[in-house]
mmCIF file of C-alpha atoms in Angstrom:
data_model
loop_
_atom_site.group_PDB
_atom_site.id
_atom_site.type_symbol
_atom_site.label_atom_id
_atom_site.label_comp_id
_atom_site.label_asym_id
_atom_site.label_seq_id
_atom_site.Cartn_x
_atom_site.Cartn_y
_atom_site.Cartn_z
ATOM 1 C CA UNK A 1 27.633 55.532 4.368
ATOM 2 C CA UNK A 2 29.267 52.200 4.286
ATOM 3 C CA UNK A 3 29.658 50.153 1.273
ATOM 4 C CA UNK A 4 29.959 46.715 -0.342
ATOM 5 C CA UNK A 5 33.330 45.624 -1.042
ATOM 6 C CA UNK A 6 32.644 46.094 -4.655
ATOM 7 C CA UNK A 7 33.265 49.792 -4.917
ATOM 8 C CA UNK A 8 30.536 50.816 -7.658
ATOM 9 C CA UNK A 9 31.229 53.225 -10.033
ATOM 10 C CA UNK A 10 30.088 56.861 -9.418
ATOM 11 C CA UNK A 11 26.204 57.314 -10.221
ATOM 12 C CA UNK A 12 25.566 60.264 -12.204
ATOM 13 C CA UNK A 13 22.537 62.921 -10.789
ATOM 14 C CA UNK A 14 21.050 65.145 -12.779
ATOM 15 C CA UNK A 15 19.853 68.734 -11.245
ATOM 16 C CA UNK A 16 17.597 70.597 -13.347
ATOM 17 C CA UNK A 17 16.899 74.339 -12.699
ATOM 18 C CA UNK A 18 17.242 77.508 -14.513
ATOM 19 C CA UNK A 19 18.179 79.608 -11.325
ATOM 20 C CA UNK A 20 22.446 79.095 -10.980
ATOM 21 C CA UNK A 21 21.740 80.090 -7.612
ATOM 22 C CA UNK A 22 19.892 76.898 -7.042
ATOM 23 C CA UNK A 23 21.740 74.789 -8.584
ATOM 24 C CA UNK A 24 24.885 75.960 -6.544
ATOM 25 C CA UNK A 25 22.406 75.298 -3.586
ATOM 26 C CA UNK A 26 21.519 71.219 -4.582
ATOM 27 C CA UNK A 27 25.238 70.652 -4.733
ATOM 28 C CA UNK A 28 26.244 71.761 -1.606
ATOM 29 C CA UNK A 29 23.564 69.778 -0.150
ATOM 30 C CA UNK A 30 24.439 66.287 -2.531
ATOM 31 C CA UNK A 31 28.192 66.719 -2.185
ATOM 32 C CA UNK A 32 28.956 64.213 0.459
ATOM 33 C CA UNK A 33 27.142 61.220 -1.247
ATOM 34 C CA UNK A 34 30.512 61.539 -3.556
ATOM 35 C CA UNK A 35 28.459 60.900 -6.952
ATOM 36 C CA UNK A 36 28.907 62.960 -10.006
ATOM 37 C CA UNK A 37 26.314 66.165 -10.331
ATOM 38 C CA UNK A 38 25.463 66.654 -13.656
ATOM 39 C CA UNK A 39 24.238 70.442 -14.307
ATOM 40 C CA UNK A 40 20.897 71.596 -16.763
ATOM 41 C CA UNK A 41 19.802 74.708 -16.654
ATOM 42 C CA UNK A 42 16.342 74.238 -18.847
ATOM 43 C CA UNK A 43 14.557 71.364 -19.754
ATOM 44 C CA UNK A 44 16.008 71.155 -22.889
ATOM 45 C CA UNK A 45 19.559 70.838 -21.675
ATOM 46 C CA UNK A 46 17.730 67.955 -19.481
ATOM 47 C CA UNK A 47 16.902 66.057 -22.297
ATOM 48 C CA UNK A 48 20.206 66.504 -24.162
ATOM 49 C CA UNK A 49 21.885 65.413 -21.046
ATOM 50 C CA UNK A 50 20.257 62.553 -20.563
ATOM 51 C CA UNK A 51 20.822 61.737 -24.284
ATOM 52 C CA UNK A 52 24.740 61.488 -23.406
ATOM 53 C CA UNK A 53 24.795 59.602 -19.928
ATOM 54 C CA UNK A 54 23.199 57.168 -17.754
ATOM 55 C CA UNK A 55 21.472 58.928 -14.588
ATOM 56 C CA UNK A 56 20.334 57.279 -11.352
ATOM 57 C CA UNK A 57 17.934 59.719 -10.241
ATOM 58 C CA UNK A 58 16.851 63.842 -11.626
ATOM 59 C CA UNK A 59 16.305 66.602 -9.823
ATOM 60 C CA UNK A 60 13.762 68.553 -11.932
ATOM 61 C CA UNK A 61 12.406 72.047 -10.534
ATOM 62 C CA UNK A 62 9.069 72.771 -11.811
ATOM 63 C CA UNK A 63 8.697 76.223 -12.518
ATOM 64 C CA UNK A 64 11.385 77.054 -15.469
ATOM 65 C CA UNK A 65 10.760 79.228 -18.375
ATOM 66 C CA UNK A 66 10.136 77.569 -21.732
ATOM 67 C CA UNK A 67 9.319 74.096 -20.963
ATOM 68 C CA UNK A 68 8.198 73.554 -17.441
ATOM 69 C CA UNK A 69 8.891 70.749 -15.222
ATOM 70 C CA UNK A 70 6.692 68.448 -15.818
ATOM 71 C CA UNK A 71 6.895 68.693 -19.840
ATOM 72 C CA UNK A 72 10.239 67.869 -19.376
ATOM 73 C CA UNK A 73 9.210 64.679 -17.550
ATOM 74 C CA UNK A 74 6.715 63.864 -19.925
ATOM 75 C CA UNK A 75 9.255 63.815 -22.981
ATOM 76 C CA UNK A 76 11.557 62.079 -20.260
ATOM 77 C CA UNK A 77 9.089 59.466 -19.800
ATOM 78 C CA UNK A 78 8.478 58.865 -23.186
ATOM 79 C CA UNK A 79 11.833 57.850 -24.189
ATOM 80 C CA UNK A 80 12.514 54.075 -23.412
ATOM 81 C CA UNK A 81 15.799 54.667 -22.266
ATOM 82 C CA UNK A 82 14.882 57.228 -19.848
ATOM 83 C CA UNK A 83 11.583 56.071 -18.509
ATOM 84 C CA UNK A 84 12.451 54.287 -16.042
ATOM 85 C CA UNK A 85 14.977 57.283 -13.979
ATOM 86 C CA UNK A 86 13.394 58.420 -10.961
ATOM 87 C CA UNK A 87 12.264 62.263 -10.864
ATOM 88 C CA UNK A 88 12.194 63.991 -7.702
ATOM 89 C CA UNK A 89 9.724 67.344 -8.635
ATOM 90 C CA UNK A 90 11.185 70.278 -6.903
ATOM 91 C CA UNK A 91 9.142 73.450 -6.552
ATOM 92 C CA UNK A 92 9.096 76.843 -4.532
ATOM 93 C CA UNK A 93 5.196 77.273 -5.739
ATOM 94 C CA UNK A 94 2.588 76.369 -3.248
ATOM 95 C CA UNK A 95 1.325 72.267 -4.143
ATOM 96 C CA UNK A 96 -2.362 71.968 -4.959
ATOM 97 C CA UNK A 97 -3.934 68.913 -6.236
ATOM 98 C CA UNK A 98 -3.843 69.754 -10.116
ATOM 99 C CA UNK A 99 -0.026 69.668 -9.741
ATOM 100 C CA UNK A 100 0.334 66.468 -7.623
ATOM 101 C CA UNK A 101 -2.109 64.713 -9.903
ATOM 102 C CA UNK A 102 0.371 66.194 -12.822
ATOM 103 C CA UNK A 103 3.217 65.285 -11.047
ATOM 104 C CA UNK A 104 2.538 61.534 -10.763
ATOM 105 C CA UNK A 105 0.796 61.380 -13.789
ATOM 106 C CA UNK A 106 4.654 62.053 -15.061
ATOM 107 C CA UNK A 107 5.208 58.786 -13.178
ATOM 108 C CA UNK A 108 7.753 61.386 -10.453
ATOM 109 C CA UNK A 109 8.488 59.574 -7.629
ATOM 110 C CA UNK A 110 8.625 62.134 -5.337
ATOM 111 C CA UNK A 111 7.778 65.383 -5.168
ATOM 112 C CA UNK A 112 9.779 68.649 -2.397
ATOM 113 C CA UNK A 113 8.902 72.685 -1.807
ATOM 114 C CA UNK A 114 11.384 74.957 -1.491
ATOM 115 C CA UNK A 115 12.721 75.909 0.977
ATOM 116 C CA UNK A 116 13.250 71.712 1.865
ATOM 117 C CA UNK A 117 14.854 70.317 4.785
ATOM 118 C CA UNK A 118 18.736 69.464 3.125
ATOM 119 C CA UNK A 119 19.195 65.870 5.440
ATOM 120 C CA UNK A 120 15.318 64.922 3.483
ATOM 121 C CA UNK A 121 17.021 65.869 0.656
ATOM 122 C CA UNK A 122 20.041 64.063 0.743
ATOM 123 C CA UNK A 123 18.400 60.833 2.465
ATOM 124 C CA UNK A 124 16.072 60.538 -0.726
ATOM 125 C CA UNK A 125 18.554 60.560 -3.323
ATOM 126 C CA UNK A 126 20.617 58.125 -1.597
ATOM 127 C CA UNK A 127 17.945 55.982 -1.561
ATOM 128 C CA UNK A 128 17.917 56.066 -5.188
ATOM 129 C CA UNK A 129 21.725 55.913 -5.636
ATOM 130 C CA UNK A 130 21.700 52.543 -3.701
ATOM 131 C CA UNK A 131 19.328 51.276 -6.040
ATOM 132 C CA UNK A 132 20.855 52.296 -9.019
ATOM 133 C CA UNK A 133 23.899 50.157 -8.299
ATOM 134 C CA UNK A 134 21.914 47.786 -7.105
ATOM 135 C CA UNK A 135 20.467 47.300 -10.098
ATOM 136 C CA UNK A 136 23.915 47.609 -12.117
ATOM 137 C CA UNK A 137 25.329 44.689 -10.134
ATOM 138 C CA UNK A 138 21.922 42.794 -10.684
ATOM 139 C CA UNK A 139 22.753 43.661 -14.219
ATOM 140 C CA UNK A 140 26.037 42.257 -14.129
ATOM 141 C CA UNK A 141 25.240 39.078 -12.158
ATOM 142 C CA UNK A 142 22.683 38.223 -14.790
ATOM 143 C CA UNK A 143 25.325 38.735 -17.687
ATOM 144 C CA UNK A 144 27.832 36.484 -15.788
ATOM 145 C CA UNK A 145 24.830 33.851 -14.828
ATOM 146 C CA UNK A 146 24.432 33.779 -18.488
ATOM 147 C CA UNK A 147 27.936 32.950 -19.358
ATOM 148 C CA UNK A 148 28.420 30.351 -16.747
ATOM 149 C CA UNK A 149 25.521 28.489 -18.253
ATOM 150 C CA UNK A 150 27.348 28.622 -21.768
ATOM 151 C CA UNK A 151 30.581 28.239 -20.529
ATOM 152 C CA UNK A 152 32.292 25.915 -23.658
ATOM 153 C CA UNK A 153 34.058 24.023 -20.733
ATOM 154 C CA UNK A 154 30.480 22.348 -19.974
ATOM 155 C CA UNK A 155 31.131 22.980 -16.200
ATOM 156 C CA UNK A 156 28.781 25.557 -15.181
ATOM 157 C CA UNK A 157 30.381 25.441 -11.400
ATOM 158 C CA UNK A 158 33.704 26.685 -13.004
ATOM 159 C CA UNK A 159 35.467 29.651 -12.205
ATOM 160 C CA UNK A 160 32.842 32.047 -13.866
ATOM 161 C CA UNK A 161 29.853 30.473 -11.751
ATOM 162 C CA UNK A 162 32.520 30.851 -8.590
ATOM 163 C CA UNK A 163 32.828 34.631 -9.247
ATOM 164 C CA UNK A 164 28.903 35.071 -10.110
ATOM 165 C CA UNK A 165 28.296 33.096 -6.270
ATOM 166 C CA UNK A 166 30.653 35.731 -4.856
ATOM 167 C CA UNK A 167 29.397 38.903 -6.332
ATOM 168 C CA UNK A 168 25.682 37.670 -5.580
ATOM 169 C CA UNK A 169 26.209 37.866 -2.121
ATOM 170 C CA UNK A 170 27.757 41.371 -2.402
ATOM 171 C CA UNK A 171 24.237 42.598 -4.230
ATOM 172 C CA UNK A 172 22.282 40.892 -1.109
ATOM 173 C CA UNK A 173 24.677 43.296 0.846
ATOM 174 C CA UNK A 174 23.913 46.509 -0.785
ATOM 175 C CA UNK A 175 20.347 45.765 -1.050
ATOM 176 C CA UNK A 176 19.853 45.547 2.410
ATOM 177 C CA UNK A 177 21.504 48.822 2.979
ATOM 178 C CA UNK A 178 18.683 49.775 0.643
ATOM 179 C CA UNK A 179 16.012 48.023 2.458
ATOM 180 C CA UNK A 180 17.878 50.117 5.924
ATOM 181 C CA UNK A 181 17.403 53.360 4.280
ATOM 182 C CA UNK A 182 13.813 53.263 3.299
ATOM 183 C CA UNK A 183 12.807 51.398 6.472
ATOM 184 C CA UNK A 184 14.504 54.635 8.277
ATOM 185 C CA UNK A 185 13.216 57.328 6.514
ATOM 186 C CA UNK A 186 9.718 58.206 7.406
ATOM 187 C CA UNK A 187 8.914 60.514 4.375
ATOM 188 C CA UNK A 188 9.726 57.755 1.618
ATOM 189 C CA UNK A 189 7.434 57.263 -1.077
ATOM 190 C CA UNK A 190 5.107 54.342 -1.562
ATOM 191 C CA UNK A 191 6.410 54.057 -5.208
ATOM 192 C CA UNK A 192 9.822 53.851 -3.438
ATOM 193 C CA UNK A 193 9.174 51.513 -1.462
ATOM 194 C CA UNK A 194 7.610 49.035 -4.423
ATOM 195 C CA UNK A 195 10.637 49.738 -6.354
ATOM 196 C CA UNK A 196 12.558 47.989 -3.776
ATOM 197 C CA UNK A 197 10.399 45.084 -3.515
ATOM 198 C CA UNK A 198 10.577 44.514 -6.723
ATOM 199 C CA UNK A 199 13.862 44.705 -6.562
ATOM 200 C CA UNK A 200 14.416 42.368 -4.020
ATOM 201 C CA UNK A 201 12.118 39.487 -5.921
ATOM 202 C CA UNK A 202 14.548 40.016 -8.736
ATOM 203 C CA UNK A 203 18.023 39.813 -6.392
ATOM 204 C CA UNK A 204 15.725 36.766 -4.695
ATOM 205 C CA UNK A 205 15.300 34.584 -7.832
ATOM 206 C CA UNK A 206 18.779 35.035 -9.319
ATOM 207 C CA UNK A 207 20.538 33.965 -5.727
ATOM 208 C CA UNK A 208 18.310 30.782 -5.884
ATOM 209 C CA UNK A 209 19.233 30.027 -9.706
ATOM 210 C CA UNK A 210 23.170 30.574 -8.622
ATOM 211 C CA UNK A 211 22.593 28.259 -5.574
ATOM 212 C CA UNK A 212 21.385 25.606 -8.031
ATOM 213 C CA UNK A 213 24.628 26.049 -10.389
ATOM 214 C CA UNK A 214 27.291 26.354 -7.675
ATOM 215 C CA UNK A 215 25.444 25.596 -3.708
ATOM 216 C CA UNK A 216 25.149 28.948 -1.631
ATOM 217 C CA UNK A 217 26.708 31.805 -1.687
#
């Protein structure tokens, strides 16, 4: 997959399972997005994980002894830091309605049986990786937008504003390998896709306040 040339830092996955076997199994498949794979092996250890680190997107099998699947997205949910990471529900149990109306009543985004095709696998989580440094650049631009309209020099086209113009452009880059990924991908979630719209408002209105300070990117 080709990148910006802002290499992001590594986003970090979380797979959730109690079964070693299948955890072995969601590696081998993730492996070539290059990202750092974050083992739990209950929903507890979920929780505690995501207590320690930042994740862009869990992969949270539904059937687990103790608590299941979707009370671990539930208490996931419920904490403001986490309530905003993407859940893809992974199950081996037949899906009926009661559990799809569970499942996105945990807010999941998506929602895969076992045995799932790997490539569908792979193609939705990079989805989500792309928008997770999306968002972290977005993040950034907005920090350095805010110090190039306090810069003590009283020039707001100054060398912070020149670096802001720069890196906005490289966030309009990445988010249209975003926009490529869900456009090619068939099976993508309509929550997905919203996500990225709203994204793309966002990335919209911040290039149009840099243009003001500093002319186009």
């Amino acid at each position: 997959m080709s990148r910006s040339s802002s290499v992001p830092q590594k986003a970090n996955i979380l797979l959730v399972d109690d079964r070693d076997e299948n955890l072995t199994a969601l590696e081998a498949i993730l492996t070539s997005l290059d990202q750092n794979l974050v083992r739990a092996d209950s929903g507890e250890a979920a929780l505690k994980a995501l207590l320690e680190d930042e994740f862009a997107v869990i992969l949270l099998d539904v059937v687990m002894p103790g608590m299941d699947g979707f009370e671990t997205a539930a208490h996931i949910k419920q904490r403001e830091k986490t309530k905003d990471v993407p859940i893809i529900f992974l199950t081996g149990a037949g899906i009926d309605r009661h559990q799809v109306f569970r499942g996105y009543a945990s807010r999941a985004i998506d929602y895969l049986t076992k045995p799932f095709d790997p490539w569908v696998l792979r193609s939705k989580v990079e989805v989500f990786v792309e928008l997770y440094h999306t968002k972290q650049r977005l993040h950034e631009q907005s920090r350095m937008l805010q110090r190039a309209l306090t810069d003590e020099t009283g020039d707001p086209a100054g060398p912070v504003a020149a670096r802001l113009a720069r890196q906005v452009t490289d966030v309009n880059a990445n988010l249209t390998l975003v926009r490529d990924l869900v456009v090619h991908d068939s099976d993508t979630d309509a929550r997905t896709v919203e996500a990225v719209r709203e994204l793309d408002s966002s990335v919209a209105k911040l290039t149009a306040l840099v243009d003001a300070i500093h002319g186009p990117a």
